[in-house]
Amino acid sequence: MAVTERATETQSAYLLVRRAILAGELLPGQRLVEKELSERFGVGRAAIRTALARLEQEGLVESEPFRGARVRTIGEAEAVEILEARAALEALAAHHAAQKATPEQVEALWAIHRQMEERHRGGDLLGMSELNSLLHRTLVEISGHQTAARLIEGLRAQGVRHQFHTILVPGRPQQSLEEHRRIIAAVAAHQPEEAEAAMKAHLGGVIAALKRIGRSTL
Amino acid sequence: MAVTERATETQSAYLLVRRAILAGELLPGQRLVEKELSERFGVGRAAIRTALARLEQEGLVESEPFRGARVRTIGEAEAVEILEARAALEALAAHHAAQKATPEQVEALWAIHRQMEERHRGGDLLGMSELNSLLHRTLVEISGHQTAARLIEGLRAQGVRHQFHTILVPGRPQQSLEEHRRIIAAVAAHQPEEAEAAMKAHLGGVIAALKRIGRSTL
DNA sequence: ATCGCACGGATTGTTGACAATGTGGTTGAC
DNA sequence: GTCAACCACATTGTCAACAATCCGTGCGAT
């Protein structure tokens, strides 16, 4: 990815607000007052304005006329929906990846997986979570399916908060490693159907973990 | 859909430009000069500006800094990608619909299907195409899966131009009717897996038709 | 003739001010 | 004490002017 050489203010406003939401600096339900954001990020109100419009289209923000915007709150039911949609699209991507992956790309996937095992042994759950994202992103990239990539990226952004918690379910990291292994093996063996099924099973596991959390925190 | 009682200008600008693109009044590749659109639709430039930002996020428009926006051109390869993504998501929707559909909703689907057969006998291909859209939309609505619904709507908008042509392939309408019948039957019988498979097969058929067109117009 | 380069028109990006709208608190009647 | 109408404030929506940038054109040098 090239350097952001000369970003127009509107673009940086979009990226800044987006990052702040994803990083949790702007919490769900929180009001997004244009003037506040404008001062906080040092960009004009117009820039903030179009950034919010784009973020609303993306589903990260909701707004009503004359009443302003706020960070969209995503409940458990919707988090499940998001994961289901991701499962469908990432399964498609896995299918394509299994058809196109070169030996180098497969090796890159295994490398990430080995790092995950390492972090797991070290008890570094946060590191595992980041590598998990990287693994999925790499797989999508290998697939070359730009349409799926765009949609998945949007869904991932919406689900960040929930997705992170699933790894805390007892036994989940181990299971996740196993599921990933199956996906990578299918991609390496150029078996699209198996890769697709493995990806669905994997995200099905994540959904199950998410629902388990929901039951425990009732 | 409720009445657009007191639309803020920005909202109407978005809807107006979007409709113009989908209706083909603004052609792919065409430059979208803000001042022109502003005068044409009788709204301020600011409104056009945020409308274009939203449409870009939606994938209907592409723009470069200081160089303006244009209607995004979607080639055959991307049209296939779009249909593949739709297949994955609508299969998910069909799965849910098969679990939830009430007898009344199933009857509504059959009613649409009967109308399609009628149009087919009358040789009204355009009418068939519209009913086809309605059928898919109804199925998504029945599924109650709002996340999938949102994504599918965006994909449908991007694919309009190509999707329309597929019905012109010889024998395609007949085949389409048969595929639809299988989908509805599965939903009626509350067989999620079969409904999912039937939907994938159906959109697979559309993809095949699209590729057939591509070969013939080389 | 070709290439580099500056200039001018067209268009977008940004700014500030103003109008329209929602919100919350206050007042007054009953 | 309760309720409705009103009023000031905060915030968003809209507008017009200005600055920044791109693109084509013509000029001059080689």
Coordinates of C-alpha atoms (C1' of nucleotides) in Angstrom, one line a residue:
Chain A
M1 CA 0.0 0.0 0.0
A2 CA 1.4 3.3 -1.1
V3 CA 2.1 6.2 1.3
T4 CA -0.8 8.6 1.9
E5 CA 1.2 11.3 0.2
R6 CA -1.1 14.2 -0.1
A7 CA -4.4 13.3 1.4
T8 CA -7.3 15.7 0.9
E9 CA -8.7 16.8 4.1
T10 CA -12.0 14.9 3.6
Q11 CA -10.1 11.6 3.2
S12 CA -8.1 12.0 6.3
A13 CA -11.2 13.0 8.2
Y14 CA -12.9 9.8 7.1
L15 CA -9.9 7.7 8.1
L16 CA -9.4 9.5 11.4
V17 CA -13.0 9.1 12.5
R18 CA -13.1 5.6 11.3
R19 CA -10.0 4.6 13.2
A20 CA -11.3 6.3 16.3
I21 CA -14.5 4.2 16.2
L22 CA -12.7 1.0 15.5
A23 CA -10.2 1.7 18.3
G24 CA -13.0 2.2 20.7
E25 CA -12.2 5.8 21.4
L26 CA -15.7 6.7 20.2
L27 CA -18.0 4.3 21.9
P28 CA -21.3 2.8 20.5
G29 CA -24.2 5.1 21.1
Q30 CA -22.0 8.1 21.6
R31 CA -23.1 11.3 19.9
L32 CA -20.8 12.6 17.1
V33 CA -21.1 16.3 17.1
E34 CA -19.6 17.8 14.0
K35 CA -18.0 20.7 15.7
E36 CA -16.4 18.6 18.4
L37 CA -14.9 16.2 15.9
S38 CA -13.8 19.0 13.8
E39 CA -11.8 20.5 16.6
R40 CA -10.6 17.2 17.9
F41 CA -9.1 16.1 14.6
G42 CA -8.2 19.5 13.3
V43 CA -10.2 19.3 10.1
G44 CA -13.0 21.5 8.8
R45 CA -16.6 20.7 9.6
A46 CA -17.4 20.0 5.9
A47 CA -14.8 17.2 5.9
I48 CA -16.3 15.7 9.1
R49 CA -19.7 16.0 7.5
T50 CA -18.9 13.9 4.4
A51 CA -16.9 11.5 6.5
L52 CA -20.0 10.9 8.6
A53 CA -22.1 10.4 5.4
R54 CA -19.6 7.8 4.2
L55 CA -19.5 6.1 7.6
E56 CA -23.2 5.9 7.7
Q57 CA -23.3 4.3 4.3
E58 CA -20.8 1.9 5.7
G59 CA -22.9 1.0 8.6
L60 CA -20.6 2.2 11.3
V61 CA -22.6 5.3 12.1
E62 CA -26.3 6.1 12.1
S63 CA -27.9 9.5 11.9
E64 CA -31.2 11.3 11.8
P65 CA -31.9 14.6 10.0
F66 CA -31.2 17.6 12.3
R67 CA -30.5 15.3 15.2
G68 CA -27.0 14.4 14.4
A69 CA -25.0 11.2 14.1
R70 CA -24.0 8.6 16.7
V71 CA -21.8 5.5 16.6
R72 CA -24.1 2.6 15.7
T73 CA -24.7 0.1 18.5
I74 CA -24.5 -3.5 17.4
G75 CA -26.2 -6.0 19.6
E76 CA -25.6 -9.7 19.8
A77 CA -28.3 -10.6 17.3
E78 CA -26.8 -8.3 14.7
A79 CA -23.3 -9.5 15.5
V80 CA -24.5 -13.0 14.6
E81 CA -25.9 -11.7 11.4
I82 CA -22.7 -10.0 10.5
L83 CA -20.7 -13.2 11.2
E84 CA -23.2 -15.2 9.1
A85 CA -22.7 -12.8 6.2
R86 CA -19.0 -12.9 6.6
A87 CA -19.1 -16.7 6.7
A88 CA -20.9 -16.7 3.3
L89 CA -18.5 -14.3 1.7
E90 CA -15.3 -15.6 3.2
A91 CA -16.3 -19.1 2.2
L92 CA -16.6 -17.8 -1.4
A93 CA -13.2 -16.2 -1.0
A94 CA -11.7 -19.5 0.3
H95 CA -13.2 -21.2 -2.7
H96 CA -11.3 -18.9 -5.0
A97 CA -8.2 -18.9 -3.0
A98 CA -8.0 -22.7 -3.1
Q99 CA -8.1 -22.5 -6.9
K100 CA -5.4 -19.8 -7.3
A101 CA -3.0 -20.1 -4.4
T102 CA 0.7 -20.4 -5.2
P103 CA 3.1 -22.5 -3.1
E104 CA 4.6 -19.2 -1.8
Q105 CA 1.1 -18.0 -0.7
V106 CA 0.3 -21.2 1.0
E107 CA 3.6 -21.0 2.9
A108 CA 2.7 -17.5 4.0
L109 CA -0.5 -18.8 5.5
W110 CA 1.3 -21.6 7.3
A111 CA 3.8 -19.1 8.6
I112 CA 1.0 -17.0 10.1
H113 CA -0.5 -20.1 11.6
R114 CA 2.8 -21.1 13.2
Q115 CA 3.0 -17.7 14.8
M116 CA -0.5 -18.1 16.1
E117 CA 0.5 -21.4 17.7
E118 CA 3.5 -19.7 19.3
R119 CA 1.3 -16.9 20.7
H120 CA -1.1 -19.5 22.0
R121 CA 1.6 -21.3 23.9
G122 CA 2.7 -18.0 25.3
G123 CA -0.8 -17.2 26.4
D124 CA -0.9 -14.0 24.3
L125 CA -4.6 -13.9 23.3
L126 CA -4.5 -10.4 22.0
G127 CA -1.6 -11.3 19.7
M128 CA -3.6 -14.4 18.5
S129 CA -6.5 -12.2 17.7
E130 CA -4.4 -9.9 15.6
L131 CA -2.8 -12.8 13.7
N132 CA -6.3 -14.2 13.2
S133 CA -7.3 -11.1 11.4
L134 CA -4.2 -11.2 9.4
L135 CA -4.8 -14.7 8.4
H136 CA -8.3 -14.0 7.2
R137 CA -7.2 -10.9 5.4
T138 CA -4.4 -12.8 3.6
L139 CA -6.7 -15.5 2.5
V140 CA -9.1 -12.9 1.0
E141 CA -6.2 -11.2 -0.7
I142 CA -5.1 -14.5 -2.2
S143 CA -8.6 -15.1 -3.5
G144 CA -8.3 -12.0 -5.6
H145 CA -12.0 -11.4 -5.2
Q146 CA -12.2 -7.7 -4.9
T147 CA -16.0 -7.5 -4.5
A148 CA -16.0 -10.0 -1.7
A149 CA -12.9 -8.2 -0.2
R150 CA -14.7 -4.9 0.0
L151 CA -17.8 -6.3 1.6
I152 CA -15.9 -8.4 4.1
E153 CA -13.8 -5.4 5.1
G154 CA -16.9 -3.5 5.9
L155 CA -18.4 -6.4 7.9
R156 CA -15.2 -6.9 9.9
A157 CA -15.2 -3.3 10.8
Q158 CA -18.7 -3.5 12.2
G159 CA -18.0 -6.6 14.2
V160 CA -14.7 -5.7 15.8
R161 CA -16.0 -5.3 19.3
H162 CA -17.8 -8.7 19.5
Q163 CA -15.3 -10.6 17.5
F164 CA -12.6 -9.8 20.0
H165 CA -14.5 -11.4 22.9
T166 CA -15.0 -14.8 21.4
I167 CA -11.4 -15.7 21.9
L168 CA -12.0 -15.5 25.6
V169 CA -14.3 -18.5 25.6
P170 CA -12.5 -21.5 27.3
G171 CA -11.1 -23.9 24.7
R172 CA -11.9 -21.6 21.9
P173 CA -8.3 -20.7 20.9
Q174 CA -7.3 -24.3 20.5
Q175 CA -10.4 -25.1 18.5
S176 CA -9.8 -22.0 16.3
L177 CA -6.3 -23.2 15.5
E178 CA -7.6 -26.6 14.5
E179 CA -10.2 -25.0 12.2
H180 CA -7.6 -22.7 10.6
R181 CA -5.4 -25.7 10.0
R182 CA -8.2 -27.4 8.1
I183 CA -8.8 -24.3 5.9
I184 CA -5.1 -23.8 5.0
A185 CA -4.7 -27.5 4.2
A186 CA -7.7 -27.4 1.8
V187 CA -6.3 -24.3 0.2
A188 CA -2.9 -25.9 -0.1
A189 CA -4.4 -29.0 -1.7
H190 CA -6.4 -27.0 -4.2
Q191 CA -9.7 -28.3 -2.9
P192 CA -12.2 -25.4 -3.3
E193 CA -15.3 -27.2 -1.9
E194 CA -13.4 -28.4 1.2
A195 CA -11.9 -24.9 1.7
E196 CA -15.4 -23.4 1.5
A197 CA -16.8 -25.9 4.0
A198 CA -13.9 -25.5 6.4
M199 CA -14.3 -21.7 6.4
K200 CA -18.0 -22.0 7.1
A201 CA -17.3 -24.5 9.9
H202 CA -14.8 -22.1 11.3
L203 CA -17.0 -19.0 11.4
G204 CA -19.8 -21.3 12.6
G205 CA -17.5 -22.0 15.5
V206 CA -17.1 -18.3 16.1
I207 CA -20.8 -17.8 16.0
A208 CA -21.3 -20.6 18.6
A209 CA -18.8 -19.0 20.9
L210 CA -20.4 -15.6 20.5
K211 CA -23.8 -17.1 21.5
R212 CA -22.2 -18.9 24.4
I213 CA -21.0 -15.5 25.6
G214 CA -24.5 -14.1 25.2
R215 CA -26.0 -16.8 27.4
S216 CA -23.4 -16.3 30.1
T217 CA -23.8 -12.6 30.4
L218 CA -27.6 -12.6 30.4
Chain B
M1 CA -42.1 2.2 2.4
A2 CA -43.3 5.3 4.1
V3 CA -43.8 8.6 2.4
T4 CA -40.7 10.8 2.1
E5 CA -42.5 13.5 4.0
R6 CA -39.9 16.2 4.6
A7 CA -36.8 15.0 2.9
T8 CA -33.7 17.0 3.7
E9 CA -32.1 18.2 0.5
T10 CA -29.1 15.9 0.9
Q11 CA -31.3 12.9 1.1
S12 CA -33.2 13.7 -2.0
A13 CA -30.0 14.5 -3.9
Y14 CA -28.8 11.1 -3.0
L15 CA -31.9 9.4 -4.2
L16 CA -32.2 11.5 -7.4
V17 CA -28.6 10.8 -8.5
R18 CA -28.9 7.2 -7.5
R19 CA -32.1 6.7 -9.5
A20 CA -30.6 8.5 -12.5
I21 CA -27.7 6.1 -12.5
L22 CA -29.8 3.0 -12.1
A23 CA -32.2 4.2 -14.8
G24 CA -29.3 4.6 -17.2
E25 CA -29.7 8.3 -17.5
L26 CA -26.2 8.7 -16.3
L27 CA -24.1 6.2 -18.2
P28 CA -21.0 4.3 -16.9
G29 CA -17.8 6.3 -17.3
Q30 CA -19.7 9.6 -17.6
R31 CA -18.3 12.5 -15.7
L32 CA -20.4 13.8 -12.8
V33 CA -19.8 17.5 -12.6
E34 CA -21.1 18.8 -9.3
K35 CA -22.4 22.1 -10.8
E36 CA -24.2 20.3 -13.6
L37 CA -25.9 17.8 -11.3
S38 CA -26.8 20.7 -9.0
E39 CA -28.6 22.6 -11.7
R40 CA -30.2 19.5 -13.2
F41 CA -31.7 18.3 -10.0
G42 CA -32.3 21.7 -8.5
V43 CA -30.4 21.1 -5.3
G44 CA -27.3 22.8 -3.9
R45 CA -23.8 21.7 -4.6
A46 CA -23.2 20.7 -1.0
A47 CA -26.1 18.2 -1.3
I48 CA -24.7 16.8 -4.5
R49 CA -21.3 16.5 -2.9
T50 CA -22.3 14.3 0.0
A51 CA -24.6 12.3 -2.3
L52 CA -21.5 11.5 -4.4
A53 CA -19.6 10.6 -1.3
R54 CA -22.3 8.1 -0.3
L55 CA -22.6 6.7 -3.8
E56 CA -18.8 6.2 -3.9
Q57 CA -18.9 4.3 -0.7
E58 CA -21.7 2.3 -2.2
G59 CA -19.6 1.4 -5.2
L60 CA -21.8 3.1 -7.9
V61 CA -19.5 6.0 -8.4
E62 CA -15.7 6.4 -8.3
S63 CA -13.8 9.6 -7.8
E64 CA -10.3 10.9 -7.6
P65 CA -9.2 14.0 -5.6
F66 CA -9.6 17.2 -7.6
R67 CA -10.5 15.2 -10.6
G68 CA -14.1 14.7 -10.0
A69 CA -16.5 11.7 -9.9
R70 CA -17.8 9.5 -12.7
V71 CA -20.2 6.6 -12.9
R72 CA -18.3 3.4 -12.2
T73 CA -17.9 1.1 -15.1
I74 CA -18.5 -2.5 -14.3
G75 CA -17.0 -5.0 -16.8
E76 CA -18.0 -8.6 -17.2
A77 CA -15.4 -9.9 -14.8
E78 CA -16.7 -7.7 -12.0
A79 CA -20.3 -8.5 -12.9
V80 CA -19.4 -12.1 -12.3
E81 CA -17.8 -11.2 -9.0
I82 CA -21.0 -9.3 -8.0
L83 CA -23.2 -12.2 -8.9
E84 CA -21.0 -14.6 -7.0
A85 CA -21.2 -12.5 -3.9
R86 CA -24.9 -12.2 -4.3
A87 CA -25.2 -15.9 -4.7
A88 CA -23.4 -16.4 -1.4
L89 CA -25.5 -13.9 0.4
E90 CA -28.9 -14.8 -1.1
A91 CA -28.2 -18.4 -0.4
L92 CA -27.8 -17.4 3.2
A93 CA -31.1 -15.5 3.0
A94 CA -32.8 -18.4 1.5
H95 CA -31.6 -20.6 4.3
H96 CA -33.1 -18.3 6.8
A97 CA -36.3 -17.9 4.8
A98 CA -36.8 -21.6 4.7
Q99 CA -36.7 -21.7 8.4
K100 CA -39.1 -18.8 9.0
A101 CA -41.5 -18.6 6.1
T102 CA -45.2 -18.7 7.0
P103 CA -47.8 -20.2 4.7
E104 CA -49.0 -16.8 3.6
Q105 CA -45.4 -15.8 2.7
V106 CA -45.0 -19.0 0.7
E107 CA -48.2 -18.3 -1.1
A108 CA -47.0 -14.8 -2.0
L109 CA -43.9 -16.3 -3.6
W110 CA -45.9 -18.7 -5.6
A111 CA -48.2 -15.9 -6.7
I112 CA -45.2 -14.0 -8.1
H113 CA -44.0 -17.1 -9.8
R114 CA -47.3 -17.6 -11.4
Q115 CA -47.2 -14.1 -12.7
M116 CA -43.8 -14.7 -14.1
E117 CA -45.1 -17.8 -16.0
E118 CA -47.9 -15.6 -17.4
R119 CA -45.5 -13.0 -18.6
H120 CA -43.3 -15.7 -20.1
R121 CA -46.2 -17.1 -22.1
G122 CA -46.9 -13.5 -23.2
G123 CA -43.3 -13.0 -24.3
D124 CA -43.0 -10.1 -21.9
L125 CA -39.3 -10.4 -21.0
L126 CA -39.1 -7.0 -19.3
G127 CA -42.0 -7.8 -17.1
M128 CA -40.4 -11.1 -16.2
S129 CA -37.2 -9.3 -15.3
E130 CA -39.0 -7.0 -12.9
L131 CA -40.9 -9.8 -11.3
N132 CA -37.7 -11.7 -10.9
S133 CA -36.3 -8.8 -8.9
L134 CA -39.4 -8.7 -6.9
L135 CA -39.2 -12.4 -6.1
H136 CA -35.6 -12.2 -4.9
R137 CA -36.4 -9.1 -2.9
T138 CA -39.4 -10.8 -1.3
L139 CA -37.4 -13.8 -0.4
V140 CA -34.8 -11.6 1.3
E141 CA -37.5 -9.8 3.2
I142 CA -38.9 -13.1 4.4
S143 CA -35.5 -14.1 5.7
G144 CA -35.5 -11.2 8.0
H145 CA -31.7 -11.0 7.7
Q146 CA -31.2 -7.3 7.6
T147 CA -27.4 -7.4 7.2
A148 CA -27.6 -9.6 4.2
A149 CA -30.5 -7.5 2.8
R150 CA -28.4 -4.3 3.0
L151 CA -25.4 -5.9 1.2
I152 CA -27.6 -7.6 -1.4
E153 CA -29.4 -4.4 -2.2
G154 CA -26.0 -2.7 -2.9
L155 CA -24.9 -5.5 -5.1
R156 CA -28.1 -5.6 -7.0
A157 CA -27.7 -1.9 -7.7
Q158 CA -24.2 -2.4 -9.1
G159 CA -25.3 -5.2 -11.4
V160 CA -28.4 -3.8 -12.9
R161 CA -27.1 -3.3 -16.4
H162 CA -25.6 -6.8 -16.8
Q163 CA -28.3 -8.6 -14.9
F164 CA -30.9 -7.4 -17.4
H165 CA -29.2 -8.9 -20.4
T166 CA -29.0 -12.4 -19.1
I167 CA -32.7 -13.0 -19.7
L168 CA -32.1 -12.5 -23.5
V169 CA -30.1 -15.7 -23.7
P170 CA -32.1 -18.3 -25.6
G171 CA -33.8 -20.8 -23.2
R172 CA -32.8 -18.8 -20.2
P173 CA -36.3 -17.7 -19.1
Q174 CA -37.6 -21.2 -19.1
Q175 CA -34.6 -22.4 -17.1
S176 CA -34.9 -19.5 -14.7
L177 CA -38.6 -20.4 -14.0
E178 CA -37.6 -24.0 -13.2
E179 CA -34.8 -22.8 -10.8
H180 CA -37.2 -20.5 -9.1
R181 CA -39.7 -23.3 -8.6
R182 CA -37.0 -25.4 -6.9
I183 CA -36.2 -22.5 -4.5
I184 CA -39.7 -21.8 -3.6
A185 CA -40.5 -25.5 -3.1
A186 CA -37.6 -25.8 -0.7
V187 CA -38.7 -22.8 1.3
A188 CA -42.2 -24.1 1.4
A189 CA -41.0 -27.4 2.7
H190 CA -38.8 -25.7 5.3
Q191 CA -35.6 -27.3 4.0
P192 CA -32.9 -24.7 4.6
E193 CA -30.0 -26.7 3.0
E194 CA -32.0 -27.4 -0.2
A195 CA -33.1 -23.8 -0.4
E196 CA -29.6 -22.6 -0.1
A197 CA -28.4 -25.1 -2.7
A198 CA -31.2 -24.2 -5.1
M199 CA -30.4 -20.5 -4.8
K200 CA -26.7 -21.1 -5.5
A201 CA -27.7 -23.2 -8.5
H202 CA -30.0 -20.4 -9.7
L203 CA -27.4 -17.6 -9.6
G204 CA -24.9 -20.1 -11.0
G205 CA -27.2 -20.3 -14.0
V206 CA -27.3 -16.5 -14.2
I207 CA -23.5 -16.4 -14.1
A208 CA -23.3 -19.0 -16.9
A209 CA -25.7 -17.0 -19.0
L210 CA -23.7 -13.9 -18.4
K211 CA -20.5 -15.6 -19.5
R212 CA -22.2 -16.9 -22.5
I213 CA -23.1 -13.4 -23.5
G214 CA -19.5 -12.3 -22.9
R215 CA -18.3 -15.0 -25.4
S216 CA -20.8 -14.1 -28.0
T217 CA -20.0 -10.4 -28.0
L218 CA -16.3 -10.7 -28.0
Chain C
dA1 C1' 9.0 19.0 -35.7
dT2 C1' 9.3 17.9 -30.8
dC3 C1' 9.7 18.7 -26.3
dG4 C1' 9.4 21.4 -22.1
dC5 C1' 7.0 25.0 -19.8
dA6 C1' 4.1 28.5 -18.3
dC7 C1' -0.6 30.3 -18.5
dG8 C1' -5.8 30.3 -18.3
dG9 C1' -10.1 28.1 -17.8
dA10 C1' -12.7 24.6 -15.5
dT11 C1' -13.6 22.0 -11.5
dT12 C1' -13.1 20.5 -7.0
dG13 C1' -11.8 21.3 -1.9
dT14 C1' -12.4 24.4 2.0
dT15 C1' -14.0 28.1 4.7
dG16 C1' -17.2 31.0 7.1
dA17 C1' -21.6 32.8 7.8
dC18 C1' -26.6 32.2 7.9
dA19 C1' -31.1 29.6 8.0
dA20 C1' -33.8 25.7 9.8
dT21 C1' -34.6 22.5 13.2
dG22 C1' -34.6 19.9 17.5
dT23 C1' -34.1 20.1 22.7
dG24 C1' -34.4 21.2 27.3
dG25 C1' -35.8 24.3 30.7
dT26 C1' -38.9 28.0 32.3
dT27 C1' -43.2 30.1 33.0
dG28 C1' -47.8 30.5 33.6
dA29 C1' -52.7 28.8 33.7
dC30 C1' -55.7 25.5 35.6
Chain D
dG1 C1' -49.0 19.7 41.4
dT2 C1' -49.5 19.0 36.3
dC3 C1' -49.6 20.2 31.9
dA4 C1' -49.0 23.0 27.8
dA5 C1' -47.0 26.8 25.4
dC6 C1' -43.0 29.4 24.8
dC7 C1' -38.2 30.7 24.5
dA8 C1' -33.2 30.5 24.4
dC9 C1' -29.5 27.4 23.1
dA10 C1' -27.1 23.8 20.6
dT11 C1' -26.7 21.6 16.5
dT12 C1' -27.4 20.5 11.8
dG13 C1' -28.5 21.9 6.9
dT14 C1' -27.6 25.2 3.2
dC15 C1' -25.4 28.7 0.7
dA16 C1' -22.0 31.7 -1.5
dA17 C1' -17.3 33.0 -2.0
dC18 C1' -12.5 31.8 -2.1
dA19 C1' -8.3 28.8 -2.5
dA20 C1' -6.1 24.7 -4.5
dT21 C1' -5.6 21.7 -8.2
dC22 C1' -5.9 19.7 -12.8
dC23 C1' -6.0 19.9 -17.8
dG24 C1' -5.5 21.5 -22.2
dT25 C1' -3.3 25.1 -25.1
dG26 C1' 0.0 27.9 -27.0
dC27 C1' 4.6 29.6 -26.8
dG28 C1' 9.5 29.2 -27.3
dA29 C1' 13.9 26.6 -27.4
dT30 C1' 16.4 22.9 -29.4

